[in-house]
Tab-separated table of C-alpha atoms (C1' of nucleotides) in Angstrom:
chain	number	residue	atom	x	y	z
E	1	MET	CA	-198.836	-64.055	-127.728
E	2	THR	CA	-197.136	-62.872	-130.928
E	3	ASP	CA	-196.632	-65.616	-133.473
E	4	LYS	CA	-193.572	-64.262	-135.687
E	5	ARG	CA	-192.504	-66.087	-138.660
E	6	ILE	CA	-188.896	-65.735	-139.504
E	7	GLU	CA	-188.978	-64.656	-143.355
E	8	THR	CA	-186.579	-66.393	-145.732
E	9	PRO	CA	-185.067	-63.470	-147.548
E	10	GLN	CA	-185.827	-63.960	-151.459
E	11	ALA	CA	-182.949	-63.932	-154.150
E	12	ILE	CA	-182.356	-60.757	-155.935
E	13	ARG	CA	-184.456	-60.066	-158.955
E	14	GLY	CA	-183.034	-61.394	-162.316
E	15	THR	CA	-180.322	-63.686	-160.217
E	16	GLN	CA	-180.498	-67.308	-160.723
E	17	ASP	CA	-179.721	-70.252	-158.949
E	18	ILE	CA	-178.756	-73.121	-161.458
E	19	PHE	CA	-178.499	-76.753	-160.467
E	20	GLY	CA	-178.806	-80.350	-161.727
E	21	ALA	CA	-179.226	-81.072	-165.532
E	22	GLU	CA	-179.225	-76.870	-166.246
E	23	ALA	CA	-175.960	-76.543	-164.281
E	24	GLU	CA	-174.531	-79.508	-166.095
E	25	ALA	CA	-175.450	-77.597	-169.364
E	26	PHE	CA	-173.822	-74.130	-168.136
E	27	ALA	CA	-170.480	-76.186	-167.198
E	28	HIS	CA	-170.516	-78.244	-170.689
E	29	VAL	CA	-170.535	-74.573	-172.208
E	30	VAL	CA	-167.651	-73.364	-169.865
E	31	GLU	CA	-165.569	-76.859	-170.432
E	32	THR	CA	-165.980	-76.616	-174.277
E	33	PHE	CA	-165.166	-72.869	-174.190
E	34	GLU	CA	-161.691	-73.780	-172.146
E	35	ARG	CA	-160.799	-76.384	-174.521
E	36	ILE	CA	-161.296	-74.656	-177.561
E	37	ARG	CA	-159.683	-71.496	-176.240
E	38	ARG	CA	-156.552	-73.739	-175.824
E	39	LEU	CA	-156.658	-75.032	-179.380
E	40	TYR	CA	-156.743	-71.290	-180.346
E	41	ARG	CA	-153.683	-70.417	-177.989
E	42	PHE	CA	-155.754	-67.750	-176.316
E	43	ARG	CA	-154.228	-67.053	-172.724
E	44	ARG	CA	-156.521	-67.340	-169.616
E	45	VAL	CA	-157.097	-64.251	-167.746
E	46	GLU	CA	-158.680	-63.649	-164.112
E	47	MET	CA	-160.155	-59.843	-163.455
E	48	PRO	CA	-162.003	-58.182	-161.078
E	49	VAL	CA	-165.779	-57.937	-161.113
E	50	PHE	CA	-165.801	-54.354	-160.036
E	51	GLU	CA	-163.900	-51.245	-161.578
E	52	LYS	CA	-163.777	-47.481	-161.071
E	53	THR	CA	-167.097	-46.481	-162.655
E	54	ALA	CA	-164.980	-44.337	-165.243
E	55	VAL	CA	-163.474	-47.523	-167.015
E	56	PHE	CA	-166.888	-48.195	-168.228
E	57	SER	CA	-168.494	-44.804	-168.735
E	58	ARG	CA	-165.399	-43.713	-170.628
E	59	SER	CA	-164.978	-46.744	-173.064
E	60	LEU	CA	-168.878	-47.772	-173.526
E	61	GLY	CA	-169.923	-44.165	-174.291
E	62	GLU	CA	-171.959	-42.006	-171.885
E	63	THR	CA	-175.168	-42.080	-173.835
E	64	THR	CA	-175.324	-46.075	-174.058
E	65	ASP	CA	-178.211	-47.442	-172.309
E	66	VAL	CA	-175.710	-49.612	-170.454
E	67	VAL	CA	-174.142	-46.856	-168.774
E	68	SER	CA	-176.827	-44.312	-168.654
E	69	LYS	CA	-179.373	-46.612	-166.848
E	70	GLU	CA	-178.190	-50.121	-166.392
E	71	MET	CA	-174.957	-50.277	-164.102
E	72	TYR	CA	-174.708	-51.216	-160.563
E	73	SER	CA	-172.865	-48.459	-159.310
E	74	PHE	CA	-172.199	-47.550	-155.893
E	75	GLU	CA	-169.588	-45.507	-153.610
E	76	ASP	CA	-167.429	-47.490	-151.484
E	77	ARG	CA	-166.234	-46.584	-147.851
E	78	GLY	CA	-163.687	-44.492	-149.225
E	79	GLY	CA	-166.390	-42.406	-151.389
E	80	GLU	CA	-165.114	-43.852	-154.847
E	81	SER	CA	-167.594	-44.675	-157.389
E	82	LEU	CA	-167.326	-48.475	-158.244
E	83	THR	CA	-169.351	-50.351	-160.709
E	84	LEU	CA	-170.041	-54.172	-161.071
E	85	ARG	CA	-168.859	-55.078	-164.470
E	86	PRO	CA	-171.362	-54.754	-167.207
E	87	GLU	CA	-169.318	-56.487	-169.661
E	88	PHE	CA	-165.506	-57.662	-169.872
E	89	THR	CA	-163.932	-55.830	-172.949
E	90	ALA	CA	-163.381	-52.373	-170.904
E	91	GLY	CA	-161.963	-54.147	-167.742
E	92	LEU	CA	-159.752	-56.280	-169.936
E	93	THR	CA	-158.451	-53.248	-171.748
E	94	ARG	CA	-157.810	-51.567	-168.464
E	95	ALA	CA	-155.986	-54.432	-167.343
E	96	PHE	CA	-153.717	-54.336	-170.713
E	97	LEU	CA	-152.761	-50.652	-170.078
E	98	THR	CA	-152.137	-51.065	-165.916
E	99	ASN	CA	-150.122	-54.097	-166.235
E	100	GLY	CA	-148.139	-53.157	-169.312
E	101	TRP	CA	-149.240	-55.932	-171.380
E	102	GLN	CA	-148.227	-54.048	-174.452
E	103	GLN	CA	-145.093	-56.105	-174.290
E	104	HIS	CA	-147.070	-59.056	-175.135
E	105	ALA	CA	-149.119	-57.712	-178.162
E	106	PRO	CA	-150.529	-59.104	-180.095
E	107	LEU	CA	-152.140	-60.797	-177.052
E	108	LYS	CA	-155.053	-63.208	-177.316
E	109	LEU	CA	-157.065	-63.490	-174.161
E	110	ALA	CA	-159.998	-65.379	-173.012
E	111	THR	CA	-162.115	-65.271	-169.627
E	112	HIS	CA	-165.488	-65.749	-168.224
E	113	GLY	CA	-167.442	-64.873	-165.316
E	114	PRO	CA	-170.303	-63.096	-164.264
E	115	LEU	CA	-171.530	-59.655	-165.383
E	116	PHE	CA	-174.036	-57.373	-164.117
E	117	ARG	CA	-176.685	-55.210	-165.716
E	118	TYR	CA	-179.991	-53.799	-164.033
E	119	GLU	CA	-182.321	-54.710	-166.779
E	120	ARG	CA	-185.921	-56.040	-166.863
E	121	PRO	CA	-185.599	-59.947	-166.651
E	122	GLN	CA	-186.571	-62.160	-169.106
E	123	LYS	CA	-185.943	-65.624	-170.406
E	124	GLY	CA	-182.250	-65.414	-171.530
E	125	ARG	CA	-181.916	-61.990	-169.855
E	126	TYR	CA	-180.775	-61.614	-166.128
E	127	ARG	CA	-179.390	-59.083	-164.031
E	128	GLN	CA	-176.243	-61.272	-163.101
E	129	PHE	CA	-175.460	-63.210	-165.946
E	130	HIS	CA	-172.427	-65.132	-167.248
E	131	GLN	CA	-170.410	-64.492	-170.478
E	132	ILE	CA	-167.279	-66.591	-172.152
E	133	ASN	CA	-165.076	-63.734	-173.870
E	134	ALA	CA	-162.430	-63.805	-176.462
E	135	GLU	CA	-160.148	-60.974	-177.330
E	136	ILE	CA	-157.154	-60.286	-179.461
E	137	ILE	CA	-155.483	-56.987	-178.533
E	138	GLY	CA	-152.584	-55.463	-180.709
E	139	ALA	CA	-153.644	-56.858	-183.864
E	140	ALA	CA	-154.887	-54.658	-186.964
E	141	GLU	CA	-154.901	-57.222	-189.446
E	142	PRO	CA	-158.290	-58.938	-190.687
E	143	GLN	CA	-156.587	-62.323	-189.743
E	144	ALA	CA	-157.258	-61.600	-186.484
E	145	ASP	CA	-160.647	-60.899	-186.793
E	146	VAL	CA	-160.907	-64.244	-189.061
E	147	GLU	CA	-159.356	-66.105	-186.133
E	148	LEU	CA	-161.939	-65.052	-183.711
E	149	LEU	CA	-165.064	-65.768	-185.989
E	150	VAL	CA	-163.521	-69.132	-186.916
E	151	MET	CA	-163.009	-70.024	-183.152
E	152	ALA	CA	-166.602	-68.810	-182.351
E	153	ASP	CA	-167.917	-70.975	-185.206
E	154	GLN	CA	-165.930	-73.978	-184.115
E	155	LEU	CA	-167.453	-73.451	-180.322
E	156	LEU	CA	-170.922	-73.421	-181.674
E	157	ARG	CA	-170.202	-76.693	-183.967
E	158	GLU	CA	-168.714	-78.495	-180.923
E	159	LEU	CA	-171.678	-77.477	-178.707
E	160	GLY	CA	-173.852	-78.881	-181.032
E	161	ILE	CA	-176.047	-75.960	-182.018
E	162	ALA	CA	-174.594	-74.602	-184.904
E	163	ASP	CA	-177.141	-75.224	-187.487
E	164	GLY	CA	-179.780	-73.254	-185.758
E	165	VAL	CA	-177.581	-70.345	-185.372
E	166	THR	CA	-176.468	-67.907	-188.388
E	167	LEU	CA	-173.735	-65.656	-188.515
E	168	GLN	CA	-174.341	-61.905	-189.544
E	169	LEU	CA	-171.548	-59.957	-190.632
E	170	ASN	CA	-171.101	-56.338	-191.367
E	171	THR	CA	-168.617	-53.589	-191.486
E	172	LEU	CA	-168.856	-50.036	-189.947
E	173	GLY	CA	-165.312	-48.844	-191.747
E	174	ASP	CA	-162.904	-46.996	-190.006
E	175	GLY	CA	-163.445	-44.071	-187.745
E	176	GLU	CA	-164.193	-41.762	-190.623
E	177	SER	CA	-166.194	-44.008	-192.487
E	178	ARG	CA	-168.380	-44.616	-189.741
E	179	GLU	CA	-168.566	-40.919	-188.483
E	180	ASN	CA	-169.528	-39.931	-192.420
E	181	TRP	CA	-172.016	-42.663	-192.351
E	182	ARG	CA	-173.500	-41.448	-189.085
E	183	ARG	CA	-173.913	-37.872	-190.418
E	184	ALA	CA	-175.518	-38.893	-193.703
E	185	LEU	CA	-178.113	-41.261	-191.434
E	186	VAL	CA	-178.767	-38.318	-189.277
E	187	GLU	CA	-179.264	-36.277	-192.046
E	188	TYR	CA	-181.710	-38.756	-193.793
E	189	PHE	CA	-183.700	-39.515	-190.962
E	190	GLY	CA	-183.687	-36.013	-189.537
E	191	ASP	CA	-185.734	-35.178	-192.763
E	192	HIS	CA	-188.546	-37.748	-191.937
E	193	ARG	CA	-188.431	-37.202	-188.050
E	194	ALA	CA	-191.706	-36.631	-187.423
E	195	GLU	CA	-192.638	-39.710	-189.482
E	196	LEU	CA	-190.349	-42.044	-187.142
E	197	SER	CA	-191.481	-43.831	-184.319
E	198	GLU	CA	-190.849	-42.107	-180.841
E	199	ASP	CA	-188.035	-44.638	-180.043
E	200	SER	CA	-186.186	-43.787	-183.258
E	201	GLN	CA	-186.828	-40.045	-182.679
E	202	ASP	CA	-184.950	-40.421	-179.466
E	203	ARG	CA	-182.484	-42.690	-181.400
E	204	LEU	CA	-181.780	-40.047	-183.573
E	205	GLU	CA	-180.024	-38.030	-180.863
E	206	ARG	CA	-178.394	-41.104	-178.898
E	207	ASN	CA	-177.638	-43.583	-181.466
E	208	PRO	CA	-178.596	-42.820	-184.844
E	209	LEU	CA	-177.383	-46.427	-186.346
E	210	ARG	CA	-179.779	-48.070	-184.166
E	211	ILE	CA	-182.658	-46.860	-186.203
E	212	LEU	CA	-181.652	-49.368	-188.772
E	213	ASP	CA	-182.615	-52.471	-187.018
E	214	SER	CA	-185.635	-50.605	-185.456
E	215	LYS	CA	-188.635	-53.141	-185.576
E	216	ASP	CA	-191.268	-50.498	-185.740
E	217	ARG	CA	-193.333	-50.411	-189.121
E	218	ARG	CA	-193.078	-46.537	-189.140
E	219	ASP	CA	-189.299	-46.739	-189.335
E	220	ARG	CA	-188.780	-49.635	-191.636
E	221	ALA	CA	-190.477	-47.818	-194.507
E	222	PHE	CA	-187.442	-45.407	-194.341
E	223	VAL	CA	-184.816	-47.703	-193.592
E	224	ALA	CA	-185.049	-49.379	-196.822
E	225	ASP	CA	-183.590	-46.206	-198.373
E	226	ALA	CA	-181.302	-45.173	-195.895
E	227	PRO	CA	-177.868	-44.438	-196.617
E	228	GLN	CA	-175.718	-47.938	-196.750
E	229	ILE	CA	-172.372	-48.124	-195.094
E	230	ASP	CA	-170.756	-49.365	-198.244
E	231	ALA	CA	-171.053	-45.923	-199.791
E	232	PHE	CA	-169.056	-44.481	-197.314
E	233	LEU	CA	-166.355	-46.948	-196.964
E	234	SER	CA	-162.767	-46.034	-197.648
E	235	GLY	CA	-160.726	-47.934	-199.895
E	236	GLU	CA	-158.986	-49.522	-197.183
E	237	ALA	CA	-162.002	-50.407	-195.272
E	238	GLN	CA	-163.431	-52.237	-198.083
E	239	GLU	CA	-160.176	-54.126	-198.706
E	240	PHE	CA	-160.320	-54.946	-194.899
E	241	PHE	CA	-163.638	-56.312	-194.881
E	242	ALA	CA	-162.934	-58.372	-198.028
E	243	ALA	CA	-159.895	-60.015	-196.418
E	244	VAL	CA	-162.157	-61.213	-193.426
E	245	THR	CA	-164.869	-62.477	-195.937
E	246	GLU	CA	-162.057	-64.254	-197.837
E	247	GLY	CA	-160.661	-65.768	-194.425
E	248	LEU	CA	-164.238	-67.088	-193.343
E	249	ASP	CA	-164.844	-68.542	-197.011
E	250	ALA	CA	-161.214	-70.142	-196.824
E	251	ALA	CA	-162.201	-71.479	-193.419
E	252	GLY	CA	-165.361	-72.883	-194.535
E	253	VAL	CA	-167.402	-70.726	-192.032
E	254	ALA	CA	-170.711	-69.571	-193.325
E	255	TRP	CA	-171.753	-66.247	-193.146
E	256	GLU	CA	-174.335	-63.477	-193.985
E	257	ARG	CA	-173.991	-59.978	-195.016
E	258	ALA	CA	-176.208	-57.793	-192.660
E	259	GLY	CA	-176.108	-53.989	-193.833
E	260	SER	CA	-178.062	-52.866	-190.989
E	261	LEU	CA	-176.077	-54.770	-188.078
E	262	VAL	CA	-174.600	-52.376	-185.662
E	263	ARG	CA	-173.148	-52.366	-182.310
E	264	GLY	CA	-174.683	-50.435	-179.409
E	265	LEU	CA	-171.665	-49.480	-177.831
E	266	ASP	CA	-169.520	-46.809	-179.070
E	267	TYR	CA	-166.056	-48.093	-179.503
E	268	TYR	CA	-166.945	-50.554	-182.546
E	269	ARG	CA	-164.989	-49.934	-185.702
E	270	HIS	CA	-164.848	-52.108	-189.185
E	271	THR	CA	-165.784	-55.769	-188.530
E	272	ALA	CA	-169.120	-55.952	-186.623
E	273	PHE	CA	-170.894	-59.518	-186.144
E	274	GLU	CA	-173.706	-61.395	-184.291
E	275	PHE	CA	-174.430	-65.208	-184.315
E	276	VAL	CA	-178.499	-65.284	-184.060
E	277	THR	CA	-181.001	-67.718	-183.661
E	278	ASP	CA	-184.770	-67.777	-183.528
E	279	ARG	CA	-185.358	-70.138	-180.989
E	280	LEU	CA	-184.583	-67.967	-178.026
E	281	GLY	CA	-187.735	-65.441	-178.340
E	282	ALA	CA	-186.680	-61.929	-178.160
E	283	GLN	CA	-183.032	-62.883	-177.146
E	284	GLY	CA	-181.803	-63.784	-180.832
E	285	THR	CA	-178.250	-62.952	-180.237
E	286	VAL	CA	-176.120	-65.923	-178.766
E	287	LEU	CA	-172.568	-64.384	-179.414
E	288	GLY	CA	-171.641	-61.205	-180.667
E	289	GLY	CA	-168.521	-58.709	-181.073
E	290	GLY	CA	-166.307	-56.901	-183.393
E	291	ARG	CA	-163.516	-54.655	-183.682
E	292	TYR	CA	-162.720	-51.821	-181.287
E	293	ASP	CA	-159.741	-49.962	-182.550
E	294	GLY	CA	-160.802	-46.761	-180.615
E	295	LEU	CA	-160.998	-48.178	-177.201
E	296	VAL	CA	-157.530	-48.416	-175.835
E	297	GLU	CA	-157.103	-44.764	-176.671
E	298	ALA	CA	-160.353	-43.882	-174.982
E	299	LEU	CA	-158.704	-45.301	-171.883
E	300	GLY	CA	-155.706	-43.076	-172.274
E	301	GLY	CA	-153.316	-45.824	-173.722
E	302	PRO	CA	-151.414	-45.628	-176.983
E	303	ALA	CA	-153.546	-46.305	-180.159
E	304	THR	CA	-153.925	-50.056	-180.126
E	305	PRO	CA	-156.122	-52.078	-182.417
E	306	ALA	CA	-158.213	-54.699	-180.839
E	307	VAL	CA	-161.054	-57.267	-181.795
E	308	GLY	CA	-163.032	-59.535	-179.579
E	309	TRP	CA	-166.503	-61.304	-178.849
E	310	ALA	CA	-168.522	-62.297	-175.907
E	311	ALA	CA	-171.392	-64.956	-175.520
E	312	GLY	CA	-174.121	-65.351	-173.237
E	313	ILE	CA	-173.555	-68.687	-171.440
E	314	GLU	CA	-177.153	-69.114	-170.241
E	315	ARG	CA	-178.270	-68.529	-173.938
E	316	LEU	CA	-175.615	-71.112	-175.029
E	317	ALA	CA	-176.710	-73.856	-172.360
E	318	MET	CA	-180.423	-73.281	-173.460
E	319	LEU	CA	-179.658	-73.942	-176.845
E	320	VAL	CA	-177.654	-77.050	-175.746
E	321	GLY	CA	-180.441	-78.289	-173.368
E	322	GLU	CA	-180.572	-80.276	-170.558
E	323	ARG	CA	-177.401	-82.445	-169.772
E	324	GLY	CA	-177.943	-85.561	-167.697
E	325	GLU	CA	-175.791	-85.645	-164.658
E	326	PRO	CA	-172.982	-88.228	-165.156
E	327	SER	CA	-173.468	-91.484	-163.593
E	328	ALA	CA	-171.072	-93.271	-160.983
E	329	ASP	CA	-169.006	-96.360	-161.845
E	330	VAL	CA	-169.437	-97.780	-158.596
E	331	ALA	CA	-171.639	-97.412	-155.518
E	332	VAL	CA	-170.327	-98.926	-152.243
E	333	VAL	CA	-172.830	-100.069	-149.640
E	334	PRO	CA	-171.157	-100.841	-146.356
E	335	MET	CA	-173.343	-102.414	-143.643
E	336	GLY	CA	-172.235	-101.704	-139.867
E	337	ALA	CA	-169.728	-99.760	-138.332
E	338	ALA	CA	-166.717	-101.970	-138.975
E	339	ALA	CA	-167.815	-102.293	-142.588
E	340	GLU	CA	-168.254	-98.274	-142.739
E	341	ALA	CA	-164.591	-97.714	-141.628
E	342	ALA	CA	-162.937	-100.314	-144.175
E	343	ALA	CA	-165.282	-98.780	-146.916
E	344	ALA	CA	-163.461	-95.240	-146.266
E	345	GLY	CA	-160.326	-97.184	-147.558
E	346	ILE	CA	-161.822	-98.985	-150.147
E	347	VAL	CA	-163.650	-96.003	-151.672
E	348	ALA	CA	-160.360	-94.179	-151.458
E	349	ASP	CA	-158.629	-96.602	-153.633
E	350	LEU	CA	-160.875	-96.949	-155.913
E	351	ARG	CA	-161.252	-93.141	-156.615
E	352	ARG	CA	-157.492	-92.878	-156.717
E	353	ALA	CA	-157.626	-95.409	-159.491
E	354	GLY	CA	-159.856	-93.183	-161.356
E	355	LEU	CA	-163.133	-94.605	-160.873
E	356	THR	CA	-166.009	-92.238	-159.903
E	357	VAL	CA	-167.319	-93.692	-156.825
E	358	ASP	CA	-170.546	-92.841	-154.523
E	359	MET	CA	-171.195	-94.015	-150.998
E	360	ALA	CA	-174.382	-93.402	-148.931
E	361	PHE	CA	-173.547	-91.999	-145.558
E	362	LYS	CA	-176.612	-93.379	-143.720
E	363	GLY	CA	-179.908	-95.553	-144.322
E	364	ASN	CA	-180.489	-99.193	-143.912
E	365	MET	CA	-179.429	-101.725	-146.784
E	366	LYS	CA	-182.787	-101.011	-148.930
E	367	LYS	CA	-182.093	-97.446	-148.773
E	368	ARG	CA	-178.730	-97.537	-149.629
E	369	MET	CA	-179.227	-100.037	-152.260
E	370	SER	CA	-181.772	-97.741	-153.641
E	371	ARG	CA	-179.182	-94.866	-153.755
E	372	ALA	CA	-176.804	-96.854	-155.768
E	373	ASN	CA	-179.423	-97.498	-158.293
E	374	ASP	CA	-180.164	-93.843	-158.403
E	375	SER	CA	-176.251	-93.161	-159.002
E	376	GLY	CA	-176.556	-94.917	-162.491
E	377	ALA	CA	-173.390	-97.051	-161.251
E	378	ARG	CA	-172.923	-100.475	-162.997
E	379	HIS	CA	-171.799	-102.043	-160.227
E	380	ALA	CA	-172.729	-102.036	-156.262
E	381	VAL	CA	-169.994	-103.147	-153.926
E	382	ILE	CA	-171.590	-104.682	-150.779
E	383	LEU	CA	-169.535	-104.931	-147.594
E	384	GLY	CA	-170.940	-106.251	-144.482
E	385	GLU	CA	-169.604	-108.366	-141.587
E	386	GLU	CA	-169.456	-111.746	-143.207
E	387	GLU	CA	-167.443	-110.281	-146.438
E	388	LEU	CA	-165.203	-108.082	-144.029
E	389	ALA	CA	-164.149	-111.326	-142.083
E	390	ALA	CA	-163.479	-113.341	-145.363
E	391	GLY	CA	-161.647	-110.371	-146.659
E	392	GLU	CA	-163.854	-109.972	-149.461
E	393	ALA	CA	-166.874	-107.943	-151.049
E	394	THR	CA	-169.985	-108.823	-152.748
E	395	VAL	CA	-170.035	-107.068	-156.182
E	396	LYS	CA	-173.344	-106.538	-157.730
E	397	THR	CA	-174.010	-105.952	-161.155
E	398	LEU	CA	-177.169	-103.842	-160.952
E	399	SER	CA	-178.433	-104.179	-164.412
E	400	THR	CA	-178.696	-107.675	-164.381
E	401	GLY	CA	-179.050	-108.300	-160.598
E	402	ASP	CA	-176.057	-111.167	-160.496
E	403	GLN	CA	-173.553	-110.769	-157.832
E	404	ALA	CA	-170.649	-112.641	-156.645
E	405	ARG	CA	-168.123	-112.702	-153.875
E	406	VAL	CA	-164.567	-110.951	-154.951
E	407	PRO	CA	-161.183	-110.944	-152.692
E	408	LEU	CA	-160.775	-106.921	-152.009
E	409	THR	CA	-157.390	-106.949	-153.477
E	410	GLY	CA	-159.037	-108.083	-156.722
E	411	LEU	CA	-161.705	-105.333	-156.791
E	412	LEU	CA	-160.250	-103.003	-159.231
E	413	PRO	CA	-159.973	-105.419	-162.421
E	414	VAL	CA	-163.720	-106.581	-161.594
E	415	LEU	CA	-164.997	-103.026	-161.487
E	416	LYS	CA	-162.968	-101.431	-164.172
E	417	GLY	CA	-163.924	-104.321	-166.870
O	1	G	C1'	-188.468	-47.736	-168.119
O	2	C	C1'	-193.721	-49.195	-171.144
O	3	G	C1'	-197.564	-52.914	-172.172
O	4	A	C1'	-199.772	-57.988	-171.694
O	5	U	C1'	-200.294	-62.791	-169.090
O	6	C	C1'	-199.325	-65.620	-164.707
O	7	G	C1'	-198.053	-66.966	-159.246
O	8	U	C1'	-202.167	-73.241	-155.466
O	9	A	C1'	-197.904	-79.221	-151.698
O	10	G	C1'	-190.541	-80.321	-153.216
O	11	C	C1'	-191.776	-80.341	-158.892
O	12	U	C1'	-195.824	-80.494	-162.929
O	13	C	C1'	-200.846	-79.192	-162.499
O	14	A	C1'	-206.752	-79.423	-161.334
O	15	G	C1'	-209.939	-76.599	-158.326
O	16	U	C1'	-217.322	-75.831	-161.890
O	17	U	C1'	-221.500	-68.842	-161.791
O	18	G	C1'	-217.316	-67.075	-154.647
O	19	G	C1'	-220.342	-71.775	-150.382
O	20	U	C1'	-218.646	-76.567	-145.352
O	21	U	C1'	-212.223	-80.493	-143.361
O	22	A	C1'	-208.195	-77.506	-150.767
O	23	G	C1'	-207.241	-82.514	-154.775
O	24	A	C1'	-204.232	-85.667	-158.599
O	25	G	C1'	-199.619	-87.395	-160.664
O	26	C	C1'	-194.414	-87.516	-159.976
O	27	G	C1'	-191.093	-87.070	-155.736
O	28	C	C1'	-190.538	-87.918	-150.393
O	29	C	C1'	-190.991	-91.055	-145.822
O	30	G	C1'	-192.647	-96.286	-143.948
O	31	G	C1'	-194.309	-101.226	-144.977
O	32	U	C1'	-195.113	-106.018	-147.635
O	33	U	C1'	-189.286	-108.052	-148.278
O	34	U	C1'	-185.429	-106.154	-139.654
O	35	G	C1'	-178.442	-108.009	-145.830
O	36	U	C1'	-180.399	-106.580	-151.636
O	37	G	C1'	-182.116	-101.811	-155.705
O	38	G	C1'	-184.628	-100.949	-160.254
O	39	U	C1'	-191.363	-103.563	-161.071
O	40	A	C1'	-195.848	-104.139	-158.163
O	41	C	C1'	-199.209	-103.341	-154.007
O	42	C	C1'	-200.753	-100.694	-149.289
O	43	G	C1'	-199.960	-96.641	-145.854
O	44	G	C1'	-198.130	-91.755	-144.089
O	45	A	C1'	-195.966	-87.020	-144.101
O	46	G	C1'	-196.210	-82.373	-146.633
O	47	G	C1'	-199.911	-76.248	-148.436
O	48	U	C1'	-200.560	-69.180	-143.750
O	49	C	C1'	-203.688	-71.019	-152.055
O	50	G	C1'	-196.513	-65.463	-153.492
O	51	G	C1'	-197.221	-61.247	-149.705
O	52	G	C1'	-200.340	-56.982	-147.535
O	53	G	C1'	-205.124	-54.811	-147.769
O	54	G	C1'	-210.152	-54.705	-149.309
O	55	U	C1'	-215.394	-56.290	-150.864
O	56	U	C1'	-218.819	-60.033	-148.984
O	57	C	C1'	-222.725	-63.896	-144.209
O	58	G	C1'	-218.609	-66.435	-146.581
O	59	A	C1'	-212.546	-65.263	-150.982
O	60	G	C1'	-207.739	-70.087	-153.853
O	61	A	C1'	-211.445	-67.700	-156.960
O	62	C	C1'	-213.630	-60.637	-157.105
O	63	C	C1'	-211.150	-55.521	-156.370
O	64	C	C1'	-206.390	-52.272	-154.604
O	65	C	C1'	-201.130	-52.264	-153.607
O	66	U	C1'	-196.751	-55.018	-153.585
O	67	C	C1'	-192.956	-58.963	-154.693
O	68	G	C1'	-191.780	-62.525	-158.318
O	69	A	C1'	-191.726	-65.195	-163.290
O	70	U	C1'	-193.190	-65.516	-168.255
O	71	C	C1'	-194.219	-62.693	-173.130
O	72	G	C1'	-193.215	-58.582	-176.251
O	73	C	C1'	-191.083	-53.088	-176.760
O	74	C	C1'	-186.411	-51.177	-175.514
O	75	C	C1'	-181.689	-52.768	-174.950
O	76	C	C1'	-178.198	-56.459	-175.371
O	77	A	C1'	-174.809	-61.610	-174.729
RNA sequence: GCGAUCGUAGCUCAGUUGGUUAGAGCGCCGGUUUGUGGUACCGGAGGUCGGGGGUUCGAGACCCCUCGAUCGCCCCA
């Protein structure tokens, strides 16, 4: 006879099942973001996790790594090319246009959820990962950049991780400044082409700005003397950046100028920033974003300025560390069928009164008391035939072992006290 | 996509130059206590050594392939 084992399918590479203390940390990040987003009056949006492929290919730039090799794209049954979202901004912009949200501009939006990128997984880097995201669409003023940055700063502070994280800030100037700078960089690095790393020779074609933050020694020698963005900034772009930094200073947000900080995606202009840490190995960026005044037009809309940022929930959760699962206030321990029936009502009443209550469904008393202990409850409410007959319960304070009979009608004040 | 390290019970790991029935701690189940947890003691269950192929009298240990994780590069949150 053939002995066939049923193979349990494995989870997809780069996906994760998050549970327990890690899941609590994850939830804590999201809850903190939700709370702060309300303080700043950002409105909540929900969006589809997939879009027509063109939404991303047109807005991120065909030559970017994300579009050229990291998207999960597929044809649906109608032959349409669809893509699981690799980021939020493009879909958000599409939603802004297709729903006529121009009428609400300037519009402050917040969302969070899963994103998908076909990358080599590492710590803090997954194929399905999760971000929180904040955007302001339809505001050309530097105050919008400032508000987003102050919000990001407050989020990191309230998560208790701000002191290990620094804000690196740069400007890419307006479209013209950026283009002139880009041309100067191509010319400069082109003169040293043969001496650059292989990666940077490739970057020269695809994304010359990226050479600036290359880690390769061969490149660094030239980066030091490379043309600086500051030399190409128009007067207007300089004023814009000055307004942003003044706003940050006024709000007490610490920042560092990072002249070689650039963004990988094509749509960025003016402000570019990253909150970075050295505690996550190669994945240093915890929150990043900038201004993308060119994007709405790239998707066929009217010229519309916008700024935004996104942060990796897994990375923030790792910095936050594991969080204990909250303990119960009360554990109810019924013994016998009659007590179990009565306990259902008691448990419901206690929960309706706002207490967190646990009740084991099975096991002997010893087992249930052990579960009560594990739940971290202050009190165990023991309900057996004897108590039931008297209309009472035994309330045991688990830390001391003291116990006393309490009438069922008077349970709540005892348990709340 | 490239380079490197790793993969043994639910978890964290030990397994000497390849050599008989693969171990520990924690956790789990049961007992000492058939209505009392947290401490202690006793006992038990649980592993095709990631998967496949090969070398060998003999492989958890060696070789090849594959899957996965981790660390860099790349990229990015």
